Short mmCIF file of C-alpha atoms (C1' of nucleotides) in Angstrom, two decimals:
data_model
loop_
_atom_site.label_atom_id
_atom_site.label_comp_id
_atom_site.label_asym_id
_atom_site.label_seq_id
_atom_site.Cartn_x
_atom_site.Cartn_y
_atom_site.Cartn_z
CA MET Q 1 -32.22 -2.20 -1.50
CA ILE Q 2 -28.61 -3.64 -1.32
CA ILE Q 3 -26.23 -0.59 -1.48
CA GLU Q 4 -23.22 -1.65 -3.96
CA PRO Q 5 -20.02 -1.62 -0.84
CA ARG Q 6 -18.01 0.61 -2.88
CA ILE Q 7 -15.21 2.18 -1.31
CA LEU Q 8 -13.89 6.46 -3.01
CA LYS Q 9 -11.75 6.85 -5.38
CA GLY Q 10 -7.55 6.45 -4.39
CA PHE Q 11 -8.87 4.91 -0.58
CA ARG Q 12 -8.40 1.41 0.33
CA ASP Q 13 -9.75 -1.55 2.94
CA SER Q 14 -6.58 -3.17 4.19
CA LEU Q 15 -6.86 -6.75 4.02
CA PRO Q 16 -4.91 -9.13 7.28
CA LYS Q 17 -2.57 -10.12 5.33
CA GLN Q 18 -1.86 -6.71 5.18
CA GLU Q 19 -2.87 -4.86 7.17
CA ARG Q 20 -0.86 -7.32 9.53
CA ILE Q 21 2.38 -6.26 7.37
CA LYS Q 22 2.04 -3.07 7.90
CA ARG Q 23 1.43 -3.25 11.72
CA ASP Q 24 4.51 -5.46 11.52
CA LEU Q 25 6.54 -2.12 9.65
CA ILE Q 26 4.82 0.53 11.82
CA HIS Q 27 6.09 -1.78 15.16
CA SER Q 28 9.65 -1.88 13.61
CA LEU Q 29 9.52 1.25 13.27
CA GLU Q 30 8.46 2.35 16.74
CA MET Q 31 10.73 0.58 17.85
CA GLN Q 32 13.30 2.48 16.16
CA PHE Q 33 12.93 5.39 16.58
CA ARG Q 34 12.21 5.13 20.80
CA THR Q 35 15.60 4.20 20.81
CA PHE Q 36 17.09 7.79 19.73
CA GLY Q 37 14.51 9.61 22.26
CA PHE Q 38 11.85 10.05 19.81
CA GLU Q 39 8.60 10.31 21.71
CA PRO Q 40 4.69 9.73 20.25
CA ILE Q 41 2.48 12.47 19.90
CA ASP Q 42 -0.95 12.71 18.00
CA THR Q 43 -2.83 15.32 17.42
CA PRO Q 44 -6.98 16.36 15.11
CA ALA Q 45 -8.19 14.15 11.95
CA LEU Q 46 -9.60 17.32 11.48
CA GLU Q 47 -8.50 21.15 11.61
CA TYR Q 48 -9.43 24.91 10.86
CA THR Q 49 -9.08 25.62 8.44
CA ASP Q 50 -7.52 28.44 8.51
CA VAL Q 51 -4.47 27.03 10.81
CA LEU Q 52 -3.70 24.21 8.37
CA LEU Q 53 -3.62 26.30 5.09
CA GLY Q 54 -1.44 29.10 7.22
CA LYS Q 55 1.25 28.21 4.99
CA GLY Q 56 -0.11 26.37 2.36
CA SER Q 57 1.29 27.08 -1.44
CA GLY Q 58 -1.50 27.11 -4.80
CA GLU Q 59 -1.19 23.81 -4.79
CA THR Q 60 -2.36 22.65 -1.52
CA ASP Q 61 -5.55 24.65 -1.02
CA LYS Q 62 -6.31 22.39 -4.49
CA GLN Q 63 -5.48 19.38 -2.46
CA ILE Q 64 -7.09 19.61 0.77
CA TYR Q 65 -10.21 17.55 1.55
CA ARG Q 66 -12.73 20.75 3.32
CA PHE Q 67 -16.08 22.03 4.06
CA LEU Q 68 -18.96 23.32 6.66
CA ASP Q 69 -19.04 20.83 10.29
CA ASN Q 70 -22.69 20.77 11.63
CA GLY Q 71 -22.00 23.80 13.32
CA LYS Q 72 -20.85 25.75 9.99
CA ARG Q 73 -16.93 25.84 11.02
CA ASP Q 74 -14.82 26.10 8.27
CA VAL Q 75 -13.18 22.24 8.29
CA SER Q 76 -9.93 21.00 7.25
CA MET Q 77 -8.45 17.32 7.61
CA ARG Q 78 -4.61 17.32 7.82
CA PHE Q 79 -2.37 16.60 3.82
CA ASP Q 80 0.11 15.98 6.59
CA LEU Q 81 2.24 15.63 9.98
CA THR Q 82 4.08 18.83 9.66
CA VAL Q 83 1.69 21.45 9.45
CA PRO Q 84 -0.91 20.34 12.25
CA PHE Q 85 2.84 19.32 14.26
CA ALA Q 86 3.97 23.39 14.43
CA ARG Q 87 0.56 23.76 15.57
CA PHE Q 88 1.61 21.80 18.36
CA MET Q 89 4.39 23.34 18.87
CA ALA Q 90 2.70 26.48 19.45
CA ALA Q 91 -0.06 25.50 21.14
CA HIS Q 92 2.19 23.23 23.75
CA ILE Q 93 5.79 25.22 24.20
CA ASN Q 94 5.33 26.17 28.18
CA GLU Q 95 4.15 22.63 28.60
CA LEU Q 96 6.44 20.56 27.23
CA TYR Q 97 11.32 21.45 26.13
CA GLU Q 98 13.09 22.19 23.95
CA PRO Q 99 15.04 20.27 21.61
CA PHE Q 100 12.13 18.41 21.36
CA LYS Q 101 11.70 15.00 19.59
CA ARG Q 102 8.58 13.47 18.46
CA TYR Q 103 8.00 10.56 15.88
CA HIS Q 104 3.83 10.87 14.37
CA ILE Q 105 2.10 8.30 12.39
CA ALA Q 106 -1.37 8.71 11.37
CA LYS Q 107 -3.38 9.08 8.10
CA VAL Q 108 -3.36 12.49 5.74
CA TRP Q 109 -5.43 13.20 3.35
CA ARG Q 110 -5.10 13.70 0.24
CA GLY Q 111 -7.95 15.35 -3.06
CA GLU Q 112 -5.09 14.52 -5.85
CA ASN Q 113 -5.61 12.21 -8.09
CA THR Q 114 -3.81 8.44 -8.50
CA GLN Q 115 -1.80 6.63 -9.56
CA LYS Q 116 0.28 3.80 -8.31
CA GLY Q 117 1.53 4.34 -4.81
CA ARG Q 118 -0.37 8.01 -4.97
CA PHE Q 119 -3.24 7.63 -2.91
CA ARG Q 120 -5.56 9.62 -1.62
CA GLU Q 121 -5.56 8.83 2.22
CA PHE Q 122 -2.55 6.87 3.26
CA TYR Q 123 0.16 6.78 6.43
CA GLN Q 124 2.17 8.82 7.28
CA CYS Q 125 5.42 8.83 9.49
CA ASP Q 126 7.18 11.53 10.60
CA PHE Q 127 9.94 11.79 13.28
CA ASP Q 128 11.23 15.54 13.80
CA ILE Q 129 13.33 18.05 16.08
CA VAL Q 130 12.16 20.86 16.88
CA GLY Q 131 14.18 24.53 18.76
CA VAL Q 132 17.59 23.14 17.90
CA ASP Q 133 18.98 24.30 14.74
CA SER Q 134 22.50 22.58 14.53
CA MET Q 135 24.43 20.02 11.96
CA SER Q 136 23.47 17.35 14.24
CA ALA Q 137 19.59 17.44 14.52
CA ASP Q 138 20.14 17.66 10.93
CA PHE Q 139 22.41 14.84 10.75
CA GLU Q 140 20.76 13.10 12.94
CA ILE Q 141 17.50 13.17 11.12
CA LEU Q 142 20.03 11.33 7.93
CA LEU Q 143 21.05 8.83 9.97
CA MET Q 144 17.03 7.78 11.23
CA MET Q 145 16.33 7.60 8.19
CA TYR Q 146 18.89 5.35 7.17
CA GLN Q 147 18.98 3.30 10.23
CA SER Q 148 14.85 2.96 10.48
CA LEU Q 149 15.09 1.75 5.98
CA THR Q 150 17.29 -0.48 7.27
CA ALA Q 151 15.37 -1.68 10.15
CA ILE Q 152 12.46 -3.09 7.50
CA GLY Q 153 14.88 -5.30 5.88
CA LEU Q 154 15.72 -2.43 2.11
CA ASP Q 155 19.71 -2.30 1.02
CA SER Q 156 18.94 -0.33 -1.79
CA PHE Q 157 17.77 2.63 -1.76
CA THR Q 158 19.76 5.83 -1.80
CA ILE Q 159 18.76 9.33 0.18
CA LYS Q 160 19.47 12.43 -2.00
CA VAL Q 161 20.25 15.77 0.30
CA SER Q 162 20.87 19.40 -0.79
CA HIS Q 163 20.26 22.51 1.09
CA ARG Q 164 17.90 24.86 -0.15
CA GLY Q 165 19.37 27.69 1.67
CA LEU Q 166 22.90 27.28 -0.65
CA PHE Q 167 20.39 27.23 -3.72
CA ASN Q 168 19.12 30.16 -2.51
CA THR Q 169 22.61 31.93 -1.96
CA PHE Q 170 23.35 30.36 -5.48
CA LEU Q 171 21.12 32.53 -7.31
CA ALA Q 172 21.54 35.72 -5.42
CA HIS Q 173 24.63 35.39 -6.79
CA ASN Q 174 23.83 35.68 -9.90
CA GLY Q 175 20.81 38.32 -9.43
CA ILE Q 176 18.26 35.99 -10.56
CA GLN Q 177 16.91 35.41 -6.73
CA GLU Q 178 13.12 36.54 -8.61
CA GLN Q 179 12.31 33.74 -9.88
CA SER Q 180 13.24 30.94 -7.22
CA ALA Q 181 10.24 29.02 -6.85
CA GLU Q 182 10.21 28.91 -10.19
CA ILE Q 183 13.76 28.03 -10.89
CA LEU Q 184 13.54 25.48 -8.02
CA ARG Q 185 10.34 23.83 -8.83
CA THR Q 186 11.43 22.94 -12.30
CA VAL Q 187 15.11 21.61 -12.08
CA ASP Q 188 13.54 19.70 -9.43
CA LYS Q 189 12.01 17.81 -12.45
CA LEU Q 190 15.57 17.25 -13.37
CA SER Q 191 16.15 13.51 -13.02
CA LYS Q 192 12.57 13.24 -14.45
CA ILE Q 193 12.45 15.16 -17.51
CA GLY Q 194 16.45 15.02 -18.44
CA GLU Q 195 18.25 17.55 -19.21
CA THR Q 196 17.81 18.72 -22.25
CA ALA Q 197 13.89 19.67 -21.30
CA VAL Q 198 15.18 21.62 -17.77
CA ARG Q 199 17.03 23.73 -19.43
CA GLU Q 200 14.52 24.46 -21.89
CA GLN Q 201 12.37 25.45 -19.24
CA LEU Q 202 14.91 27.79 -17.60
CA CYS Q 203 15.76 29.49 -20.90
CA THR Q 204 12.20 31.16 -20.44
CA LEU Q 205 12.28 31.20 -16.86
CA THR Q 206 16.03 33.36 -17.49
CA ASP Q 207 18.13 34.29 -20.40
CA VAL Q 208 20.48 31.12 -21.71
CA ALA Q 209 23.29 31.93 -19.94
CA ALA Q 210 21.77 31.67 -15.99
CA ALA Q 211 20.53 28.59 -17.68
CA ASP Q 212 23.34 27.00 -18.49
CA ARG Q 213 24.54 28.26 -14.87
CA ILE Q 214 21.67 26.71 -13.49
CA LEU Q 215 21.97 23.38 -14.77
CA SER Q 216 26.48 23.17 -13.89
CA PHE Q 217 24.85 24.04 -10.39
CA ILE Q 218 22.75 20.93 -9.81
CA SER Q 219 23.90 18.53 -12.05
CA CYS Q 220 27.10 18.83 -10.08
CA GLY Q 221 28.53 15.42 -10.35
CA LYS Q 222 27.81 12.30 -7.57
CA ASP Q 223 31.30 12.36 -6.06
CA PHE Q 224 31.74 15.15 -3.31
CA LYS Q 225 34.95 16.90 -3.23
CA THR Q 226 34.20 17.89 -5.94
CA ALA Q 227 30.84 18.49 -6.49
CA PHE Q 228 30.82 20.68 -3.16
CA ALA Q 229 33.98 22.13 -4.34
CA SER Q 230 32.28 23.47 -7.86
CA LEU Q 231 28.63 23.83 -5.68
CA THR Q 232 30.46 26.17 -3.21
CA SER Q 233 32.46 28.11 -5.62
CA LEU Q 234 29.45 28.64 -7.85
CA SER Q 235 27.86 30.71 -4.64
CA GLY Q 236 30.44 32.75 -4.60
CA GLY Q 237 32.26 30.92 -1.85
CA PRO Q 238 31.77 29.35 1.21
CA SER Q 239 28.70 30.59 3.18
CA GLU Q 240 27.65 29.27 5.96
CA ALA Q 241 24.57 26.55 4.29
CA SER Q 242 27.74 25.18 2.56
CA GLU Q 243 29.28 24.64 5.80
CA ARG Q 244 26.71 22.76 7.31
CA LEU Q 245 26.57 20.25 4.76
CA GLU Q 246 30.28 20.19 4.48
CA GLN Q 247 29.89 19.37 8.34
CA ILE Q 248 26.94 17.13 7.45
CA PHE Q 249 28.60 14.73 4.94
CA GLY Q 250 31.87 14.71 7.09
CA MET Q 251 29.83 12.49 9.54
CA ILE Q 252 28.19 10.82 6.94
CA ASP Q 253 32.06 10.30 5.49
CA GLU Q 254 32.65 9.34 9.07
CA LEU Q 255 30.34 6.69 9.65
CA GLY Q 256 30.62 4.62 7.28
CA LEU Q 257 27.74 5.53 6.12
CA ASN Q 258 28.58 7.01 2.52
CA ASP Q 259 27.51 4.37 0.18
CA TYR Q 260 23.70 5.51 1.22
CA PHE Q 261 24.35 9.08 0.79
CA GLU Q 262 24.37 10.87 -1.94
CA LEU Q 263 24.99 15.31 -2.47
CA ASP Q 264 22.15 16.18 -5.26
CA ALA Q 265 21.22 20.10 -5.95
CA SER Q 266 18.37 19.43 -8.00
CA ILE Q 267 16.30 17.63 -4.95
CA THR Q 268 14.26 20.97 -3.98
CA ARG Q 269 11.37 19.64 -2.30
CA GLY Q 270 7.96 21.52 -3.52
CA LEU Q 271 6.93 22.38 -0.47
CA ASP Q 272 8.40 25.95 0.29
CA TYR Q 273 7.94 26.08 3.68
CA TYR Q 274 12.02 24.57 3.73
CA THR Q 275 14.75 26.36 4.41
CA GLY Q 276 17.68 24.73 4.57
CA ILE Q 277 18.77 21.33 4.31
CA VAL Q 278 16.27 18.91 1.71
CA TYR Q 279 16.07 14.92 1.11
CA GLU Q 280 14.50 12.46 -0.28
CA THR Q 281 14.71 9.01 -0.83
CA ILE Q 282 15.25 6.96 -3.80
CA LEU Q 283 14.32 3.10 -4.15
CA THR Q 284 17.14 1.92 -6.51
CA ASP Q 285 15.40 -0.66 -7.95
CA LEU Q 286 11.66 0.89 -7.80
CA PRO Q 287 12.44 4.42 -8.79
CA SER Q 288 9.42 5.21 -10.33
CA ILE Q 289 7.24 4.70 -7.80
CA GLY Q 290 8.70 7.91 -6.46
CA SER Q 291 10.05 9.13 -3.14
CA ILE Q 292 9.32 6.84 -0.34
CA CYS Q 293 11.24 9.22 2.86
CA SER Q 294 11.70 12.49 2.31
CA GLY Q 295 12.12 15.93 4.47
CA GLY Q 296 14.28 18.53 5.38
CA ARG Q 297 14.42 21.57 7.75
CA TYR Q 298 12.23 24.81 8.51
CA ASN Q 299 13.16 27.20 10.52
CA GLU Q 300 9.67 29.26 10.40
CA LEU Q 301 6.86 27.39 9.90
CA ALA Q 302 5.27 27.89 13.66
CA SER Q 303 5.72 31.17 13.47
CA LEU Q 304 2.48 30.61 11.82
CA TYR Q 305 1.10 30.28 15.08
CA THR Q 306 3.29 32.10 17.96
CA LYS Q 307 6.06 35.24 18.35
CA ARG Q 308 8.65 32.12 19.82
CA SER Q 309 11.60 31.08 17.13
CA ILE Q 310 10.99 27.27 17.25
CA PRO Q 311 13.05 25.44 14.48
CA GLY Q 312 12.74 22.55 13.35
CA VAL Q 313 14.56 19.53 10.98
CA GLY Q 314 12.48 16.02 10.17
CA ALA Q 315 11.78 13.71 7.39
CA SER Q 316 8.57 11.22 7.16
CA ILE Q 317 8.27 7.80 5.42
CA GLY Q 318 5.50 7.15 3.61
CA LEU Q 319 4.11 3.94 4.64
CA ASP Q 320 1.43 3.21 1.95
CA ARG Q 321 3.99 3.93 -0.65
CA LEU Q 322 6.46 1.92 1.19
CA LEU Q 323 4.44 -0.82 1.03
CA ALA Q 324 3.19 -0.68 -2.38
CA ALA Q 325 6.69 -0.75 -3.34
CA LEU Q 326 7.65 -3.84 -0.90
CA GLU Q 327 4.26 -4.84 -3.11
CA GLU Q 328 5.71 -4.41 -6.39
CA LEU Q 329 9.01 -5.76 -5.70
CA GLU Q 330 7.48 -9.19 -4.22
CA SER Q 331 9.95 -8.82 -0.90
CA SER Q 332 7.28 -7.72 1.58
CA THR Q 333 8.38 -8.66 5.09
CA ASP Q 334 6.01 -11.20 6.27
CA GLN Q 335 6.17 -13.13 9.37
CA GLY Q 336 3.77 -15.33 8.55
CA SER Q 337 1.00 -16.42 10.89
CA MET Q 338 1.07 -14.82 14.30
CA VAL Q 339 -1.65 -18.05 15.82
CA ASP Q 340 1.06 -20.83 16.29
CA LEU Q 341 -1.95 -23.29 17.71
CA ILE Q 342 -5.47 -23.97 16.75
CA ILE Q 343 -7.14 -26.64 18.91
CA PHE Q 344 -10.36 -28.35 17.13
CA ALA Q 345 -13.26 -29.44 17.97
CA LEU Q 346 -14.04 -32.38 18.34
CA ASP Q 347 -16.86 -33.18 20.89
CA GLU Q 348 -19.39 -30.85 21.70
CA HIS Q 349 -19.00 -30.90 25.83
CA ASP Q 350 -14.83 -30.56 25.67
CA PHE Q 351 -15.27 -26.57 25.14
CA SER Q 352 -14.28 -25.93 28.54
CA ARG Q 353 -11.66 -28.63 28.34
CA TYR Q 354 -9.83 -26.44 25.20
CA HIS Q 355 -10.02 -23.59 26.37
CA HIS Q 356 -9.07 -24.60 29.73
CA THR Q 357 -5.69 -25.94 27.45
CA ALA Q 358 -5.56 -22.64 25.62
CA GLN Q 359 -5.37 -20.42 28.58
CA GLN Q 360 -2.14 -22.81 30.15
CA LEU Q 361 -0.62 -22.37 27.40
CA ARG Q 362 -1.36 -18.61 26.57
CA ALA Q 363 -0.50 -17.68 29.95
CA ARG Q 364 3.11 -19.58 28.37
CA GLY Q 365 2.74 -16.38 25.51
CA LEU Q 366 1.51 -19.19 22.86
CA HIS Q 367 -0.41 -17.92 20.24
CA VAL Q 368 -3.46 -19.80 20.84
CA GLU Q 369 -7.07 -20.83 18.77
CA VAL Q 370 -10.62 -22.29 19.92
CA PHE Q 371 -12.24 -23.62 16.62
CA PRO Q 372 -15.09 -22.40 17.29
CA THR Q 373 -17.72 -24.90 17.21
CA LYS Q 374 -17.98 -29.16 16.49
CA LYS Q 375 -17.36 -28.57 11.83
CA LYS Q 376 -16.39 -31.00 10.20
CA LEU Q 377 -12.64 -31.74 10.65
CA GLN Q 378 -11.82 -31.30 7.25
CA GLN Q 379 -13.85 -27.63 7.45
CA GLN Q 380 -11.31 -26.99 10.53
CA PHE Q 381 -7.62 -27.58 8.91
CA LYS Q 382 -9.14 -25.67 6.01
CA TYR Q 383 -9.59 -22.87 8.17
CA ALA Q 384 -6.45 -23.42 9.83
CA GLN Q 385 -4.82 -23.44 6.19
CA LYS Q 386 -5.73 -20.39 5.07
CA LYS Q 387 -4.44 -18.42 8.29
CA GLU Q 388 -1.43 -20.20 7.92
CA ILE Q 389 -2.08 -22.05 11.45
CA PRO Q 390 1.67 -24.13 12.24
CA PHE Q 391 0.05 -26.75 15.04
CA GLY Q 392 -3.35 -28.73 15.74
CA LEU Q 393 -3.99 -29.55 18.87
CA PHE Q 394 -6.58 -32.96 19.48
CA ILE Q 395 -7.39 -33.64 22.88
CA GLY Q 396 -10.02 -36.72 22.94
CA GLU Q 397 -11.55 -38.86 25.47
CA ASP Q 398 -8.19 -40.79 25.79
CA GLU Q 399 -6.35 -37.48 25.26
CA ALA Q 400 -8.19 -36.04 28.34
CA ALA Q 401 -8.31 -39.41 30.86
CA SER Q 402 -4.46 -39.34 30.60
CA GLU Q 403 -3.84 -35.31 30.21
CA THR Q 404 -1.40 -35.59 27.22
CA PHE Q 405 -2.76 -34.57 24.06
CA THR Q 406 -2.09 -36.09 20.08
CA MET Q 407 -0.68 -32.62 18.24
CA LYS Q 408 0.13 -31.63 14.82
CA ASN Q 409 2.44 -30.15 12.13
CA LEU Q 410 0.27 -28.71 9.99
CA ILE Q 411 2.06 -27.85 7.84
CA GLU Q 412 4.55 -31.11 7.73
CA ARG Q 413 1.59 -32.74 8.61
CA GLU Q 414 3.97 -35.41 11.10
CA ALA Q 415 1.95 -35.65 14.25
CA PHE Q 416 3.20 -36.00 18.21
CA GLU Q 417 1.87 -38.59 20.36
CA HIS Q 418 0.78 -38.82 23.82
CA ILE Q 419 2.19 -35.84 24.46
CA SER Q 420 2.33 -33.29 28.32
CA ILE Q 421 1.28 -29.21 27.78
CA ASP Q 422 5.33 -29.20 28.35
CA ASP Q 423 6.01 -30.98 25.28
CA ALA Q 424 3.66 -29.35 22.81
CA TYR Q 425 5.21 -26.12 24.90
CA THR Q 426 8.95 -27.40 23.61
CA ILE Q 427 7.61 -28.11 20.22
CA ILE Q 428 6.07 -24.98 19.37
CA THR Q 429 8.92 -22.97 20.16
CA SER Q 430 11.90 -24.46 18.71
CA HIS Q 431 9.71 -24.49 15.45
CA ARG Q 432 8.67 -21.11 15.77
CA GLU Q 433 12.99 -20.60 16.41
CA HIS Q 434 14.15 -22.46 13.52
CA THR Q 435 11.45 -21.05 10.73
CA ILE Q 436 12.60 -17.46 12.17
CA ASP Q 437 16.30 -18.13 11.73
CA LYS Q 438 15.63 -19.10 8.03
CA SER Q 439 13.60 -15.95 6.99
"C1'" G O 1 -7.89 19.33 -12.57
"C1'" U O 2 -6.27 18.26 -17.37
"C1'" G O 3 -5.48 14.41 -21.13
"C1'" G O 4 -4.52 8.46 -22.04
"C1'" A O 5 -4.91 3.18 -21.88
"C1'" U O 6 -7.61 -0.86 -19.16
"C1'" G O 7 -13.08 -3.07 -17.06
"C1'" U O 8 -15.32 -10.35 -18.19
"C1'" A O 9 -15.79 -16.02 -12.43
"C1'" G O 10 -12.24 -15.27 -5.77
"C1'" U O 11 -7.80 -15.16 -9.29
"C1'" U O 12 -5.23 -15.78 -14.09
"C1'" C O 13 -6.74 -15.26 -18.81
"C1'" A O 14 -9.93 -16.43 -23.78
"C1'" A O 15 -14.91 -15.83 -26.87
"C1'" U O 16 -16.24 -12.08 -36.04
"C1'" G O 17 -22.57 -8.28 -32.91
"C1'" G O 18 -25.38 -13.97 -33.12
"C1'" U O 19 -26.53 -19.19 -26.92
"C1'" A O 20 -20.87 -16.81 -21.14
"C1'" G O 21 -15.99 -20.48 -21.57
"C1'" A O 22 -11.24 -22.44 -19.97
"C1'" G O 23 -7.33 -23.61 -15.63
"C1'" C O 24 -6.49 -22.93 -9.88
"C1'" A O 25 -8.54 -21.70 -6.49
"C1'" C O 26 -13.73 -22.51 -3.91
"C1'" C O 27 -18.30 -25.84 -2.61
"C1'" A O 28 -21.33 -30.22 -1.74
"C1'" G O 29 -20.26 -35.35 -1.46
"C1'" A O 30 -17.21 -41.16 -1.71
"C1'" U O 31 -12.26 -42.78 -1.00
"C1'" U O 32 -7.59 -41.86 2.18
"C1'" G O 33 -7.75 -43.36 10.77
"C1'" U O 34 -7.65 -37.03 10.81
"C1'" G O 35 -7.19 -32.04 6.22
"C1'" G O 36 -1.30 -33.34 0.18
"C1'" U O 37 -4.41 -38.38 -4.24
"C1'" U O 38 -8.19 -40.41 -6.96
"C1'" C O 39 -13.34 -40.08 -8.43
"C1'" U O 40 -18.38 -37.50 -9.18
"C1'" G O 41 -21.25 -33.21 -9.36
"C1'" G O 42 -21.49 -28.04 -8.18
"C1'" U O 43 -21.52 -22.01 -8.10
"C1'" U O 44 -18.27 -20.50 -11.09
"C1'" G O 45 -21.15 -14.80 -14.27
"C1'" U O 46 -26.50 -8.44 -13.41
"C1'" U O 47 -19.03 -9.42 -18.32
"C1'" G O 48 -18.82 -1.87 -13.31
"C1'" C O 49 -22.76 0.81 -13.85
"C1'" G O 50 -26.81 3.35 -16.44
"C1'" G O 51 -28.35 4.69 -20.67
"C1'" G O 52 -28.52 4.37 -27.01
"C1'" U O 53 -27.72 2.09 -31.74
"C1'" U O 54 -29.93 -2.64 -33.03
"C1'" C O 55 -34.49 -8.33 -34.74
"C1'" A O 56 -29.40 -9.40 -31.92
"C1'" A O 57 -24.32 -5.66 -27.36
"C1'" G O 58 -18.89 -8.92 -22.90
"C1'" C O 59 -18.19 -6.79 -28.57
"C1'" C O 60 -19.97 -0.49 -31.32
"C1'" C O 61 -21.79 5.08 -29.29
"C1'" C O 62 -22.48 8.34 -25.05
"C1'" G O 63 -22.67 8.65 -19.42
"C1'" U O 64 -20.61 7.69 -14.75
"C1'" C O 65 -17.29 5.08 -11.42
"C1'" A O 66 -12.33 2.41 -10.34
"C1'" U O 67 -7.88 1.91 -12.08
"C1'" C O 68 -3.10 2.66 -14.88
"C1'" C O 69 -0.31 6.35 -17.71
"C1'" A O 70 1.44 11.20 -18.88
"C1'" C O 71 1.23 16.65 -17.36
"C1'" C O 72 1.01 18.62 -12.24
"C1'" C O 73 1.99 17.62 -7.81
"C1'" C O 74 3.80 14.46 -3.80
"C1'" A O 75 4.30 10.70 0.29
#
RNA sequence: GUGGAUGUAGUUCAAUGGUAGAGCACCAGAUUGUGGUUCUGGUUGUUGCGGGUUCAAGCCCCGUCAUCCACCCCA
């Protein structure tokens, strides 16, 4: 009886090419994070349910993978990396230091319905600064978002920035803070359902006058100075929140990053733990796939687990969504083959020579593989072609006697005869540099 | 979770209820010194899966699974 090799809805296998692209992406992101002084951490995939649901809304309750383990413990799979991080901070605050900057790249699980770029198992890539509530930290997260996305080859994206606190000040100023959560959720849909639809929904929540004031607040325009001025006056004059926002945009301006950032008061974020600045990143060429990097400031998150106040700010890159977007836009960053050279198997008795030669070249930093069985040469070529290996080495009797080889550029089909190991190394490395220059 | 569309070879796509097809890819053999050509032959397949209607179902009906779209929410 054969079991059908099926997999669950929203869960996916990752084939070598795809996985290679993903690993490369993760690697370059990690290198970026480290240049900012962020440290890696990890937490368990499974936690006690009460730990994860502590501050979740009704929606997260529905989406969480939850079950009893064999010891009858009520457990859940982490559905983001921020909540486990809050638990982590509360548990280890005495062993750590503040401010603490960490990044965390790992899988999370959500049992929601699937769509393009929406999966039930996907990678998130979080980076946060906790232990301080400062505009520099807020800005550094924004800067890292810009830097990370740029580092992986993106250049047409917009990071939309807003401030949850400013919105709440505005609501309080207009005496409609009671429906804050519903209003925030409605406002968040502006870019999707349009102004008139949002207005209708707001009217059912409040009165017409309030709805119009909310609308003028969230559609304040794109020019920062005028938008900021109207936001400030609509929320009853300068406040702590408006000052923070002004400082942050001042820094964006001074670092010459205006093209990538935008003040958009309709960005509010569905997660209710955000208390300050919030942001979302939209790809200019594929807005329909949704935000590929979002986050914000959450000053009370760890208060669920400790009496100590641990303010934080951070962002999360949706790696799988980003990859789906890159694939859709056909702008994947595939570096090509990982292997520089294959040594063909010509004679069953020469394998130790093949492996010895491979070791010599690996010692110089090349990626070398030995074809493991004496098959027809045509099949060995086919294998090399499939793995996109650029060079093939022939070690026959003549070659063994004279300590020279025949090497072939498998793409150009150009042969190099009677060459030494040094020659082979030189040819391969110069070819490698050449292709990197081209890409 | 709710509503809708779709599901045929590895892939891109055909087939009025009447015997499952084409290109590319793939495999074997021949030819090319060591693979790009050409020739010959071949698998291209439980038509997603399970039922039902019918003399007969890829096609019609029901269920189920998956993908995509909208809602919800979000990375």
